[in-house]
JSON list of C-alpha atoms and ligand atoms in Angstrom, two decimals:
[
{"chain": "A", "resi": 1, "resn": "UNK", "atom": "CA", "xyz": [-50.93, -9.32, -55.58]},
{"chain": "A", "resi": 2, "resn": "UNK", "atom": "CA", "xyz": [-53.25, -6.34, -56.15]},
{"chain": "A", "resi": 3, "resn": "UNK", "atom": "CA", "xyz": [-51.31, -4.13, -53.77]},
{"chain": "A", "resi": 4, "resn": "UNK", "atom": "CA", "xyz": [-48.05, -4.97, -55.56]},
{"chain": "A", "resi": 5, "resn": "UNK", "atom": "CA", "xyz": [-49.53, -3.96, -58.91]},
{"chain": "A", "resi": 6, "resn": "UNK", "atom": "CA", "xyz": [-50.56, -0.62, -57.40]},
{"chain": "A", "resi": 7, "resn": "UNK", "atom": "CA", "xyz": [-47.08, -0.23, -55.96]},
{"chain": "A", "resi": 8, "resn": "UNK", "atom": "CA", "xyz": [-45.42, -0.90, -59.32]},
{"chain": "A", "resi": 9, "resn": "UNK", "atom": "CA", "xyz": [-47.86, 1.43, -61.11]},
{"chain": "A", "resi": 10, "resn": "UNK", "atom": "CA", "xyz": [-47.01, 4.17, -58.63]},
{"chain": "A", "resi": 11, "resn": "UNK", "atom": "CA", "xyz": [-43.28, 3.60, -59.20]},
{"chain": "A", "resi": 12, "resn": "UNK", "atom": "CA", "xyz": [-43.69, 3.72, -63.01]},
{"chain": "A", "resi": 13, "resn": "UNK", "atom": "CA", "xyz": [-45.29, 7.17, -62.63]},
{"chain": "A", "resi": 14, "resn": "UNK", "atom": "CA", "xyz": [-41.97, 8.43, -61.28]},
{"chain": "A", "resi": 15, "resn": "UNK", "atom": "CA", "xyz": [-39.89, 7.73, -64.40]},
{"chain": "A", "resi": 16, "resn": "UNK", "atom": "CA", "xyz": [-39.51, 11.16, -65.95]},
{"chain": "A", "resi": 17, "resn": "UNK", "atom": "CA", "xyz": [-36.44, 12.84, -67.41]},
{"chain": "A", "resi": 18, "resn": "UNK", "atom": "CA", "xyz": [-34.34, 14.90, -65.03]},
{"chain": "A", "resi": 19, "resn": "UNK", "atom": "CA", "xyz": [-31.30, 17.14, -64.87]},
{"chain": "A", "resi": 20, "resn": "UNK", "atom": "CA", "xyz": [-30.28, 15.79, -61.51]},
{"chain": "A", "resi": 21, "resn": "UNK", "atom": "CA", "xyz": [-26.60, 15.41, -60.61]},
{"chain": "A", "resi": 22, "resn": "UNK", "atom": "CA", "xyz": [-25.67, 11.99, -59.25]},
{"chain": "A", "resi": 23, "resn": "UNK", "atom": "CA", "xyz": [-22.40, 10.88, -57.67]},
{"chain": "A", "resi": 24, "resn": "UNK", "atom": "CA", "xyz": [-21.93, 7.10, -57.62]},
{"chain": "A", "resi": 25, "resn": "UNK", "atom": "CA", "xyz": [-19.32, 6.48, -54.94]},
{"chain": "A", "resi": 26, "resn": "UNK", "atom": "CA", "xyz": [-17.92, 2.96, -54.63]},
{"chain": "A", "resi": 27, "resn": "UNK", "atom": "CA", "xyz": [-15.23, 0.85, -53.07]},
{"chain": "A", "resi": 28, "resn": "UNK", "atom": "CA", "xyz": [-14.31, -2.48, -54.61]},
{"chain": "A", "resi": 29, "resn": "UNK", "atom": "CA", "xyz": [-11.58, -5.01, -54.02]},
{"chain": "A", "resi": 30, "resn": "UNK", "atom": "CA", "xyz": [-12.76, -7.71, -56.42]},
{"chain": "A", "resi": 31, "resn": "UNK", "atom": "CA", "xyz": [-14.61, -5.64, -59.03]},
{"chain": "A", "resi": 32, "resn": "UNK", "atom": "CA", "xyz": [-18.21, -6.39, -58.01]},
{"chain": "A", "resi": 33, "resn": "UNK", "atom": "CA", "xyz": [-19.07, -3.00, -56.59]},
{"chain": "A", "resi": 34, "resn": "UNK", "atom": "CA", "xyz": [-17.29, -1.29, -59.48]},
{"chain": "A", "resi": 35, "resn": "UNK", "atom": "CA", "xyz": [-19.57, -3.18, -61.88]},
{"chain": "A", "resi": 36, "resn": "UNK", "atom": "CA", "xyz": [-22.63, -2.24, -59.83]},
{"chain": "A", "resi": 37, "resn": "UNK", "atom": "CA", "xyz": [-21.51, 1.40, -59.79]},
{"chain": "A", "resi": 38, "resn": "UNK", "atom": "CA", "xyz": [-21.25, 1.37, -63.59]},
{"chain": "A", "resi": 39, "resn": "UNK", "atom": "CA", "xyz": [-24.73, -0.13, -63.92]},
{"chain": "A", "resi": 40, "resn": "UNK", "atom": "CA", "xyz": [-26.08, 2.53, -61.55]},
{"chain": "A", "resi": 41, "resn": "UNK", "atom": "CA", "xyz": [-24.47, 5.20, -63.73]},
{"chain": "A", "resi": 42, "resn": "UNK", "atom": "CA", "xyz": [-26.09, 3.71, -66.84]},
{"chain": "A", "resi": 43, "resn": "UNK", "atom": "CA", "xyz": [-29.51, 3.62, -65.17]},
{"chain": "A", "resi": 44, "resn": "UNK", "atom": "CA", "xyz": [-29.20, 7.20, -63.93]},
{"chain": "A", "resi": 45, "resn": "UNK", "atom": "CA", "xyz": [-28.08, 8.45, -67.35]},
{"chain": "A", "resi": 46, "resn": "UNK", "atom": "CA", "xyz": [-31.12, 6.75, -68.91]},
{"chain": "A", "resi": 47, "resn": "UNK", "atom": "CA", "xyz": [-33.19, 8.83, -66.47]},
{"chain": "A", "resi": 48, "resn": "UNK", "atom": "CA", "xyz": [-31.46, 11.98, -67.73]},
{"chain": "A", "resi": 49, "resn": "UNK", "atom": "CA", "xyz": [-29.05, 12.52, -64.84]},
{"chain": "A", "resi": 50, "resn": "UNK", "atom": "CA", "xyz": [-25.55, 13.94, -65.03]},
{"chain": "A", "resi": 51, "resn": "UNK", "atom": "CA", "xyz": [-23.35, 11.30, -63.43]},
{"chain": "A", "resi": 52, "resn": "UNK", "atom": "CA", "xyz": [-19.91, 11.07, -61.82]},
{"chain": "A", "resi": 53, "resn": "UNK", "atom": "CA", "xyz": [-18.59, 7.58, -61.02]},
{"chain": "A", "resi": 54, "resn": "UNK", "atom": "CA", "xyz": [-16.03, 7.88, -58.23]},
{"chain": "A", "resi": 55, "resn": "UNK", "atom": "CA", "xyz": [-13.96, 5.50, -56.14]},
{"chain": "A", "resi": 56, "resn": "UNK", "atom": "CA", "xyz": [-12.99, 6.13, -52.54]},
{"chain": "A", "resi": 57, "resn": "UNK", "atom": "CA", "xyz": [-9.33, 6.29, -51.57]},
{"chain": "A", "resi": 58, "resn": "UNK", "atom": "CA", "xyz": [-7.66, 2.90, -51.10]},
{"chain": "A", "resi": 59, "resn": "UNK", "atom": "CA", "xyz": [-6.21, 2.53, -47.61]},
{"chain": "A", "resi": 60, "resn": "UNK", "atom": "CA", "xyz": [-4.73, -0.98, -47.66]},
{"chain": "A", "resi": 61, "resn": "UNK", "atom": "CA", "xyz": [-0.93, -1.26, -47.78]},
{"chain": "A", "resi": 62, "resn": "UNK", "atom": "CA", "xyz": [0.47, -1.86, -51.26]},
{"chain": "A", "resi": 63, "resn": "UNK", "atom": "CA", "xyz": [2.18, -5.04, -50.05]},
{"chain": "A", "resi": 64, "resn": "UNK", "atom": "CA", "xyz": [-1.21, -6.53, -49.12]},
{"chain": "A", "resi": 65, "resn": "UNK", "atom": "CA", "xyz": [-2.74, -5.60, -52.47]},
{"chain": "A", "resi": 66, "resn": "UNK", "atom": "CA", "xyz": [0.27, -6.94, -54.37]},
{"chain": "A", "resi": 67, "resn": "UNK", "atom": "CA", "xyz": [-0.24, -10.36, -52.81]},
{"chain": "A", "resi": 68, "resn": "UNK", "atom": "CA", "xyz": [-3.80, -10.65, -54.16]},
{"chain": "A", "resi": 69, "resn": "UNK", "atom": "CA", "xyz": [-4.28, -11.07, -57.94]},
{"chain": "A", "resi": 70, "resn": "UNK", "atom": "CA", "xyz": [-7.97, -10.11, -57.94]},
{"chain": "A", "resi": 71, "resn": "UNK", "atom": "CA", "xyz": [-7.36, -6.99, -55.88]},
{"chain": "A", "resi": 72, "resn": "UNK", "atom": "CA", "xyz": [-4.45, -5.96, -58.08]},
{"chain": "A", "resi": 73, "resn": "UNK", "atom": "CA", "xyz": [-6.65, -6.39, -61.16]},
{"chain": "A", "resi": 74, "resn": "UNK", "atom": "CA", "xyz": [-9.34, -4.14, -59.67]},
{"chain": "A", "resi": 75, "resn": "UNK", "atom": "CA", "xyz": [-6.81, -1.46, -58.78]},
{"chain": "A", "resi": 76, "resn": "UNK", "atom": "CA", "xyz": [-5.61, -1.58, -62.39]},
{"chain": "A", "resi": 77, "resn": "UNK", "atom": "CA", "xyz": [-9.16, -1.58, -63.83]},
{"chain": "A", "resi": 78, "resn": "UNK", "atom": "CA", "xyz": [-10.13, 1.47, -61.76]},
{"chain": "A", "resi": 79, "resn": "UNK", "atom": "CA", "xyz": [-6.88, 3.41, -62.10]},
{"chain": "A", "resi": 80, "resn": "UNK", "atom": "CA", "xyz": [-8.52, 6.11, -64.23]},
{"chain": "A", "resi": 81, "resn": "UNK", "atom": "CA", "xyz": [-11.57, 6.49, -62.01]},
{"chain": "A", "resi": 82, "resn": "UNK", "atom": "CA", "xyz": [-11.32, 9.74, -60.02]},
{"chain": "A", "resi": 83, "resn": "UNK", "atom": "CA", "xyz": [-11.14, 9.57, -56.23]},
{"chain": "A", "resi": 84, "resn": "UNK", "atom": "CA", "xyz": [-14.29, 11.03, -54.65]},
{"chain": "A", "resi": 85, "resn": "UNK", "atom": "CA", "xyz": [-13.93, 14.36, -52.83]},
{"chain": "A", "resi": 86, "resn": "UNK", "atom": "CA", "xyz": [-16.09, 16.63, -50.70]},
{"chain": "A", "resi": 87, "resn": "UNK", "atom": "CA", "xyz": [-16.50, 18.82, -53.78]},
{"chain": "A", "resi": 88, "resn": "UNK", "atom": "CA", "xyz": [-18.15, 15.90, -55.60]},
{"chain": "A", "resi": 89, "resn": "UNK", "atom": "CA", "xyz": [-20.62, 15.47, -52.76]},
{"chain": "A", "resi": 90, "resn": "UNK", "atom": "CA", "xyz": [-21.36, 19.19, -52.69]},
{"chain": "A", "resi": 91, "resn": "UNK", "atom": "CA", "xyz": [-21.96, 19.09, -56.46]},
{"chain": "A", "resi": 92, "resn": "UNK", "atom": "CA", "xyz": [-24.32, 16.12, -56.26]},
{"chain": "A", "resi": 93, "resn": "UNK", "atom": "CA", "xyz": [-28.07, 16.27, -55.68]},
{"chain": "A", "resi": 94, "resn": "UNK", "atom": "CA", "xyz": [-28.04, 12.52, -55.13]},
{"chain": "A", "resi": 95, "resn": "UNK", "atom": "CA", "xyz": [-25.45, 9.97, -54.06]},
{"chain": "A", "resi": 96, "resn": "UNK", "atom": "CA", "xyz": [-25.44, 6.21, -54.55]},
{"chain": "A", "resi": 97, "resn": "UNK", "atom": "CA", "xyz": [-22.92, 4.28, -52.47]},
{"chain": "A", "resi": 98, "resn": "UNK", "atom": "CA", "xyz": [-21.75, 0.80, -53.44]},
{"chain": "A", "resi": 99, "resn": "UNK", "atom": "CA", "xyz": [-19.59, -1.03, -50.93]},
{"chain": "A", "resi": 100, "resn": "UNK", "atom": "CA", "xyz": [-18.66, -4.63, -50.08]},
{"chain": "A", "resi": 101, "resn": "UNK", "atom": "CA", "xyz": [-19.83, -6.19, -46.82]},
{"chain": "A", "resi": 102, "resn": "UNK", "atom": "CA", "xyz": [-16.95, -6.62, -44.36]},
{"chain": "A", "resi": 103, "resn": "UNK", "atom": "CA", "xyz": [-17.71, -8.53, -41.18]},
{"chain": "A", "resi": 104, "resn": "UNK", "atom": "CA", "xyz": [-21.30, -7.33, -41.49]},
{"chain": "A", "resi": 105, "resn": "UNK", "atom": "CA", "xyz": [-20.29, -3.73, -42.02]},
{"chain": "A", "resi": 106, "resn": "UNK", "atom": "CA", "xyz": [-19.11, -1.38, -44.76]},
{"chain": "A", "resi": 107, "resn": "UNK", "atom": "CA", "xyz": [-15.50, -1.67, -45.92]},
{"chain": "A", "resi": 108, "resn": "UNK", "atom": "CA", "xyz": [-13.29, 0.68, -43.89]},
{"chain": "A", "resi": 109, "resn": "UNK", "atom": "CA", "xyz": [-12.24, 2.59, -47.01]},
{"chain": "A", "resi": 110, "resn": "UNK", "atom": "CA", "xyz": [-15.83, 3.79, -47.38]},
{"chain": "A", "resi": 111, "resn": "UNK", "atom": "CA", "xyz": [-16.13, 4.55, -43.67]},
{"chain": "A", "resi": 112, "resn": "UNK", "atom": "CA", "xyz": [-12.97, 6.64, -43.89]},
{"chain": "A", "resi": 113, "resn": "UNK", "atom": "CA", "xyz": [-14.48, 8.53, -46.83]},
{"chain": "A", "resi": 114, "resn": "UNK", "atom": "CA", "xyz": [-17.59, 9.31, -44.75]},
{"chain": "A", "resi": 115, "resn": "UNK", "atom": "CA", "xyz": [-15.46, 10.27, -41.76]},
{"chain": "A", "resi": 116, "resn": "UNK", "atom": "CA", "xyz": [-13.48, 12.88, -43.69]},
{"chain": "A", "resi": 117, "resn": "UNK", "atom": "CA", "xyz": [-16.68, 14.74, -44.63]},
{"chain": "A", "resi": 118, "resn": "UNK", "atom": "CA", "xyz": [-16.89, 16.48, -41.24]},
{"chain": "A", "resi": 119, "resn": "UNK", "atom": "CA", "xyz": [-16.22, 19.84, -42.86]},
{"chain": "A", "resi": 120, "resn": "UNK", "atom": "CA", "xyz": [-18.98, 19.34, -45.40]},
{"chain": "A", "resi": 121, "resn": "UNK", "atom": "CA", "xyz": [-21.37, 18.19, -42.69]},
{"chain": "A", "resi": 122, "resn": "UNK", "atom": "CA", "xyz": [-20.48, 21.09, -40.36]},
{"chain": "A", "resi": 123, "resn": "UNK", "atom": "CA", "xyz": [-21.38, 23.61, -43.06]},
{"chain": "A", "resi": 124, "resn": "UNK", "atom": "CA", "xyz": [-24.76, 22.00, -43.72]},
{"chain": "A", "resi": 125, "resn": "UNK", "atom": "CA", "xyz": [-23.81, 20.76, -47.18]},
{"chain": "A", "resi": 126, "resn": "UNK", "atom": "CA", "xyz": [-24.83, 17.16, -46.63]},
{"chain": "A", "resi": 127, "resn": "UNK", "atom": "CA", "xyz": [-28.42, 18.17, -45.83]},
{"chain": "A", "resi": 128, "resn": "UNK", "atom": "CA", "xyz": [-31.14, 17.05, -48.25]},
{"chain": "A", "resi": 129, "resn": "UNK", "atom": "CA", "xyz": [-28.84, 14.97, -50.43]},
{"chain": "A", "resi": 130, "resn": "UNK", "atom": "CA", "xyz": [-30.90, 12.03, -51.67]},
{"chain": "A", "resi": 131, "resn": "UNK", "atom": "CA", "xyz": [-28.94, 8.87, -50.93]},
{"chain": "A", "resi": 132, "resn": "UNK", "atom": "CA", "xyz": [-29.22, 5.18, -51.61]},
{"chain": "A", "resi": 133, "resn": "UNK", "atom": "CA", "xyz": [-26.83, 2.28, -51.10]},
{"chain": "A", "resi": 134, "resn": "UNK", "atom": "CA", "xyz": [-25.89, -1.11, -52.58]},
{"chain": "A", "resi": 135, "resn": "UNK", "atom": "CA", "xyz": [-23.66, -3.89, -51.35]},
{"chain": "A", "resi": 136, "resn": "UNK", "atom": "CA", "xyz": [-22.30, -7.36, -52.03]},
{"chain": "A", "resi": 137, "resn": "UNK", "atom": "CA", "xyz": [-21.27, -10.27, -49.82]},
{"chain": "A", "resi": 138, "resn": "UNK", "atom": "CA", "xyz": [-19.96, -13.78, -50.23]},
{"chain": "A", "resi": 139, "resn": "UNK", "atom": "CA", "xyz": [-22.89, -15.40, -48.40]},
{"chain": "A", "resi": 140, "resn": "UNK", "atom": "CA", "xyz": [-26.62, -15.01, -49.06]},
{"chain": "A", "resi": 141, "resn": "UNK", "atom": "CA", "xyz": [-27.08, -14.01, -45.41]},
{"chain": "A", "resi": 142, "resn": "UNK", "atom": "CA", "xyz": [-23.64, -12.53, -44.85]},
{"chain": "A", "resi": 143, "resn": "UNK", "atom": "CA", "xyz": [-24.72, -9.20, -43.37]},
{"chain": "A", "resi": 144, "resn": "UNK", "atom": "CA", "xyz": [-25.95, -7.28, -46.41]},
{"chain": "A", "resi": 145, "resn": "UNK", "atom": "CA", "xyz": [-28.76, -5.46, -44.58]},
{"chain": "A", "resi": 146, "resn": "UNK", "atom": "CA", "xyz": [-26.47, -4.65, -41.65]},
{"chain": "A", "resi": 147, "resn": "UNK", "atom": "CA", "xyz": [-23.98, -3.06, -44.06]},
{"chain": "A", "resi": 148, "resn": "UNK", "atom": "CA", "xyz": [-26.67, -0.97, -45.70]},
{"chain": "A", "resi": 149, "resn": "UNK", "atom": "CA", "xyz": [-28.11, 0.06, -42.34]},
{"chain": "A", "resi": 150, "resn": "UNK", "atom": "CA", "xyz": [-24.70, 1.12, -41.06]},
{"chain": "A", "resi": 151, "resn": "UNK", "atom": "CA", "xyz": [-24.30, 3.39, -44.04]},
{"chain": "A", "resi": 152, "resn": "UNK", "atom": "CA", "xyz": [-27.83, 4.73, -43.67]},
{"chain": "A", "resi": 153, "resn": "UNK", "atom": "CA", "xyz": [-27.13, 5.48, -39.99]},
{"chain": "A", "resi": 154, "resn": "UNK", "atom": "CA", "xyz": [-24.41, 7.91, -41.05]},
{"chain": "A", "resi": 155, "resn": "UNK", "atom": "CA", "xyz": [-26.78, 9.37, -43.63]},
{"chain": "A", "resi": 156, "resn": "UNK", "atom": "CA", "xyz": [-29.28, 10.22, -40.88]},
{"chain": "A", "resi": 157, "resn": "UNK", "atom": "CA", "xyz": [-26.55, 12.26, -39.22]},
{"chain": "A", "resi": 158, "resn": "UNK", "atom": "CA", "xyz": [-25.94, 13.99, -42.53]},
{"chain": "A", "resi": 159, "resn": "UNK", "atom": "CA", "xyz": [-29.59, 15.07, -42.79]},
{"chain": "A", "resi": 160, "resn": "UNK", "atom": "CA", "xyz": [-29.71, 13.17, -46.06]},
{"chain": "A", "resi": 161, "resn": "UNK", "atom": "CA", "xyz": [-32.93, 11.77, -47.49]},
{"chain": "A", "resi": 162, "resn": "UNK", "atom": "CA", "xyz": [-32.67, 8.00, -47.79]},
{"chain": "A", "resi": 163, "resn": "UNK", "atom": "CA", "xyz": [-34.38, 6.58, -50.88]},
{"chain": "A", "resi": 164, "resn": "UNK", "atom": "CA", "xyz": [-34.47, 2.80, -50.66]},
{"chain": "A", "resi": 165, "resn": "UNK", "atom": "CA", "xyz": [-35.80, 0.64, -53.51]},
{"chain": "A", "resi": 166, "resn": "UNK", "atom": "CA", "xyz": [-38.39, -1.03, -51.29]},
{"chain": "A", "resi": 167, "resn": "UNK", "atom": "CA", "xyz": [-40.50, -3.25, -53.54]},
{"chain": "A", "resi": 168, "resn": "UNK", "atom": "CA", "xyz": [-41.19, -0.58, -56.14]},
{"chain": "A", "resi": 169, "resn": "UNK", "atom": "CA", "xyz": [-40.51, -2.76, -59.17]},
{"chain": "A", "resi": 170, "resn": "UNK", "atom": "CA", "xyz": [-40.75, -6.50, -59.97]},
{"chain": "A", "resi": 171, "resn": "UNK", "atom": "CA", "xyz": [-37.02, -6.57, -60.89]},
{"chain": "A", "resi": 172, "resn": "UNK", "atom": "CA", "xyz": [-36.21, -6.34, -57.18]},
{"chain": "A", "resi": 173, "resn": "UNK", "atom": "CA", "xyz": [-37.63, -9.83, -56.62]},
{"chain": "A", "resi": 174, "resn": "UNK", "atom": "CA", "xyz": [-35.45, -11.22, -59.41]},
{"chain": "A", "resi": 175, "resn": "UNK", "atom": "CA", "xyz": [-32.39, -9.72, -57.72]},
{"chain": "A", "resi": 176, "resn": "UNK", "atom": "CA", "xyz": [-33.01, -11.45, -54.39]},
{"chain": "A", "resi": 177, "resn": "UNK", "atom": "CA", "xyz": [-35.61, -9.02, -53.04]},
{"chain": "A", "resi": 178, "resn": "UNK", "atom": "CA", "xyz": [-33.57, -6.72, -50.81]},
{"chain": "A", "resi": 179, "resn": "UNK", "atom": "CA", "xyz": [-35.69, -3.61, -50.13]},
{"chain": "A", "resi": 180, "resn": "UNK", "atom": "CA", "xyz": [-32.85, -1.85, -48.23]},
{"chain": "A", "resi": 181, "resn": "UNK", "atom": "CA", "xyz": [-30.77, -1.55, -51.39]},
{"chain": "A", "resi": 182, "resn": "UNK", "atom": "CA", "xyz": [-29.62, -3.88, -54.14]},
{"chain": "A", "resi": 183, "resn": "UNK", "atom": "CA", "xyz": [-27.32, -6.59, -52.82]},
{"chain": "A", "resi": 184, "resn": "UNK", "atom": "CA", "xyz": [-25.64, -9.42, -54.63]},
{"chain": "A", "resi": 185, "resn": "UNK", "atom": "CA", "xyz": [-23.94, -12.63, -53.59]},
{"chain": "A", "resi": 186, "resn": "UNK", "atom": "CA", "xyz": [-20.43, -13.16, -54.91]},
{"chain": "A", "resi": 187, "resn": "UNK", "atom": "CA", "xyz": [-19.11, -16.71, -55.32]},
{"chain": "A", "resi": 188, "resn": "UNK", "atom": "CA", "xyz": [-15.60, -17.89, -54.42]},
{"chain": "A", "resi": 189, "resn": "UNK", "atom": "CA", "xyz": [-14.72, -17.34, -58.08]},
{"chain": "A", "resi": 190, "resn": "UNK", "atom": "CA", "xyz": [-15.61, -13.64, -57.73]},
{"chain": "A", "resi": 191, "resn": "UNK", "atom": "CA", "xyz": [-18.66, -13.94, -60.02]},
{"chain": "A", "resi": 192, "resn": "UNK", "atom": "CA", "xyz": [-22.07, -12.53, -59.09]},
{"chain": "A", "resi": 193, "resn": "UNK", "atom": "CA", "xyz": [-24.71, -15.19, -58.41]},
{"chain": "A", "resi": 194, "resn": "UNK", "atom": "CA", "xyz": [-27.97, -13.23, -58.81]},
{"chain": "A", "resi": 195, "resn": "UNK", "atom": "CA", "xyz": [-28.62, -11.11, -61.87]},
{"chain": "A", "resi": 196, "resn": "UNK", "atom": "CA", "xyz": [-28.93, -7.67, -60.28]},
{"chain": "A", "resi": 197, "resn": "UNK", "atom": "CA", "xyz": [-28.28, -5.38, -63.23]},
{"chain": "A", "resi": 198, "resn": "UNK", "atom": "CA", "xyz": [-31.94, -4.42, -63.71]},
{"chain": "A", "resi": 199, "resn": "UNK", "atom": "CA", "xyz": [-32.44, -3.87, -59.97]},
{"chain": "A", "resi": 200, "resn": "UNK", "atom": "CA", "xyz": [-29.36, -1.63, -59.80]},
{"chain": "A", "resi": 201, "resn": "UNK", "atom": "CA", "xyz": [-30.61, 0.41, -62.73]},
{"chain": "A", "resi": 202, "resn": "UNK", "atom": "CA", "xyz": [-34.06, 0.68, -61.20]},
{"chain": "A", "resi": 203, "resn": "UNK", "atom": "CA", "xyz": [-32.57, 1.82, -57.88]},
{"chain": "A", "resi": 204, "resn": "UNK", "atom": "CA", "xyz": [-30.49, 4.45, -59.70]},
{"chain": "A", "resi": 205, "resn": "UNK", "atom": "CA", "xyz": [-33.50, 5.75, -61.63]},
{"chain": "A", "resi": 206, "resn": "UNK", "atom": "CA", "xyz": [-35.57, 5.90, -58.47]},
{"chain": "A", "resi": 207, "resn": "UNK", "atom": "CA", "xyz": [-32.82, 7.78, -56.60]},
{"chain": "A", "resi": 208, "resn": "UNK", "atom": "CA", "xyz": [-32.57, 10.31, -59.43]},
{"chain": "A", "resi": 209, "resn": "UNK", "atom": "CA", "xyz": [-36.35, 10.71, -59.54]},
{"chain": "A", "resi": 210, "resn": "UNK", "atom": "CA", "xyz": [-36.65, 11.33, -55.80]},
{"chain": "A", "resi": 211, "resn": "UNK", "atom": "CA", "xyz": [-33.77, 13.82, -55.98]},
{"chain": "A", "resi": 212, "resn": "UNK", "atom": "CA", "xyz": [-35.56, 15.62, -58.78]},
{"chain": "A", "resi": 213, "resn": "UNK", "atom": "CA", "xyz": [-38.69, 15.89, -56.62]},
{"chain": "A", "resi": 214, "resn": "UNK", "atom": "CA", "xyz": [-36.64, 17.30, -53.74]},
{"chain": "A", "resi": 215, "resn": "UNK", "atom": "CA", "xyz": [-34.92, 19.78, -56.04]},
{"chain": "A", "resi": 216, "resn": "UNK", "atom": "CA", "xyz": [-38.17, 21.00, -57.56]},
{"chain": "A", "resi": 217, "resn": "UNK", "atom": "CA", "xyz": [-39.84, 21.23, -54.16]},
{"chain": "A", "resi": 218, "resn": "UNK", "atom": "CA", "xyz": [-36.96, 23.32, -52.87]},
{"chain": "A", "resi": 219, "resn": "UNK", "atom": "CA", "xyz": [-36.96, 25.92, -55.66]},
{"chain": "B", "resi": 301, "resn": "FMN", "atom": "C1", "xyz": [-12.11, -8.76, -44.62]},
{"chain": "B", "resi": 301, "resn": "FMN", "atom": "C2", "xyz": [-13.31, -9.29, -45.31]},
{"chain": "B", "resi": 301, "resn": "FMN", "atom": "C3", "xyz": [-14.48, -9.46, -44.61]},
{"chain": "B", "resi": 301, "resn": "FMN", "atom": "C4", "xyz": [-15.62, -9.97, -45.23]},
{"chain": "B", "resi": 301, "resn": "FMN", "atom": "N1", "xyz": [-16.76, -10.12, -44.51]},
{"chain": "B", "resi": 301, "resn": "FMN", "atom": "C5", "xyz": [-17.83, -10.69, -45.10]},
{"chain": "B", "resi": 301, "resn": "FMN", "atom": "C6", "xyz": [-19.04, -10.87, -44.36]},
{"chain": "B", "resi": 301, "resn": "FMN", "atom": "O1", "xyz": [-19.19, -10.45, -43.22]},
{"chain": "B", "resi": 301, "resn": "FMN", "atom": "N2", "xyz": [-20.06, -11.53, -44.98]},
{"chain": "B", "resi": 301, "resn": "FMN", "atom": "C7", "xyz": [-19.95, -12.01, -46.26]},
{"chain": "B", "resi": 301, "resn": "FMN", "atom": "O2", "xyz": [-20.87, -12.65, -46.73]},
{"chain": "B", "resi": 301, "resn": "FMN", "atom": "N3", "xyz": [-18.84, -11.77, -47.01]},
{"chain": "B", "resi": 301, "resn": "FMN", "atom": "C8", "xyz": [-17.79, -11.12, -46.45]},
{"chain": "B", "resi": 301, "resn": "FMN", "atom": "N4", "xyz": [-16.67, -10.88, -47.21]},
{"chain": "B", "resi": 301, "resn": "FMN", "atom": "C9", "xyz": [-16.71, -11.11, -48.68]},
{"chain": "B", "resi": 301, "resn": "FMN", "atom": "C10", "xyz": [-16.95, -9.76, -49.40]},
{"chain": "B", "resi": 301, "resn": "FMN", "atom": "O3", "xyz": [-18.17, -9.19, -49.00]},
{"chain": "B", "resi": 301, "resn": "FMN", "atom": "C11", "xyz": [-16.94, -9.94, -50.91]},
{"chain": "B", "resi": 301, "resn": "FMN", "atom": "O4", "xyz": [-15.67, -10.40, -51.28]},
{"chain": "B", "resi": 301, "resn": "FMN", "atom": "C12", "xyz": [-17.26, -8.61, -51.57]},
{"chain": "B", "resi": 301, "resn": "FMN", "atom": "O5", "xyz": [-18.62, -8.34, -51.39]},
{"chain": "B", "resi": 301, "resn": "FMN", "atom": "C13", "xyz": [-16.93, -8.57, -53.05]},
{"chain": "B", "resi": 301, "resn": "FMN", "atom": "O6", "xyz": [-17.08, -7.23, -53.47]},
{"chain": "B", "resi": 301, "resn": "FMN", "atom": "P1", "xyz": [-15.98, -6.56, -54.40]},
{"chain": "B", "resi": 301, "resn": "FMN", "atom": "O7", "xyz": [-15.75, -7.53, -55.54]},
{"chain": "B", "resi": 301, "resn": "FMN", "atom": "O8", "xyz": [-16.57, -5.28, -54.87]},
{"chain": "B", "resi": 301, "resn": "FMN", "atom": "O9", "xyz": [-14.74, -6.34, -53.58]},
{"chain": "B", "resi": 301, "resn": "FMN", "atom": "C14", "xyz": [-15.55, -10.33, -46.61]},
{"chain": "B", "resi": 301, "resn": "FMN", "atom": "C15", "xyz": [-14.35, -10.14, -47.33]},
{"chain": "B", "resi": 301, "resn": "FMN", "atom": "C16", "xyz": [-13.26, -9.62, -46.69]},
{"chain": "B", "resi": 301, "resn": "FMN", "atom": "C17", "xyz": [-11.99, -9.42, -47.49]}
]
């Protein structure tokens, strides 16, 4: 375990205060990714970041949402959360995405959000954003890594700098040990199975720290 101790020591060295701007962009139907987004915001604020928590535009027909109590409740719970825009991404030094796994991929609402950033991308404004992603799924092996990789694929096209958690802190093991990004299993009752709060906060702090390094190095 010696190498792990060195790894954790190295990661602790990164926890300094910052004035980094972080956009936490989420989609959530059942509330899980909204909760994770709020934890990420808390973690980033503890690291000194200025944070915007933003939802992506809902695309599902109202009739479909109305037929699902959990979905309706999430729409209500997030009604005051601003919808993310290109301006938010331009403002941000760092972006954390939180999105449910859908058939081993990101929810289409998030994909649509990425796809309407062509203008931002074409003017070079996605370059050097420090990005990281989180997800949830119903099954322990339900495609979490595939979802995160699909999002990171788009980020490579953006020229973004992907900051994954790796195994930079022991809390990652307690959260199921996903080095691609924090992921959580959600039971049929909609409740999270693993306790991922600390891992989400660690991921947020690490994203902010890496963004701070990039900002300083670019001045
Ligand atoms: C259309 C659809 C497809 C889904 N596909 C998967 C899947 O591939 N693997 C899985 O484990 N769970 C799958 N799920 C379950 C969701 O991942 C789970 O409900 C979600 O992570 C909860 O996040 P939320 O509460 O933020 O909406 C799917 C759910 C829906 C509605």
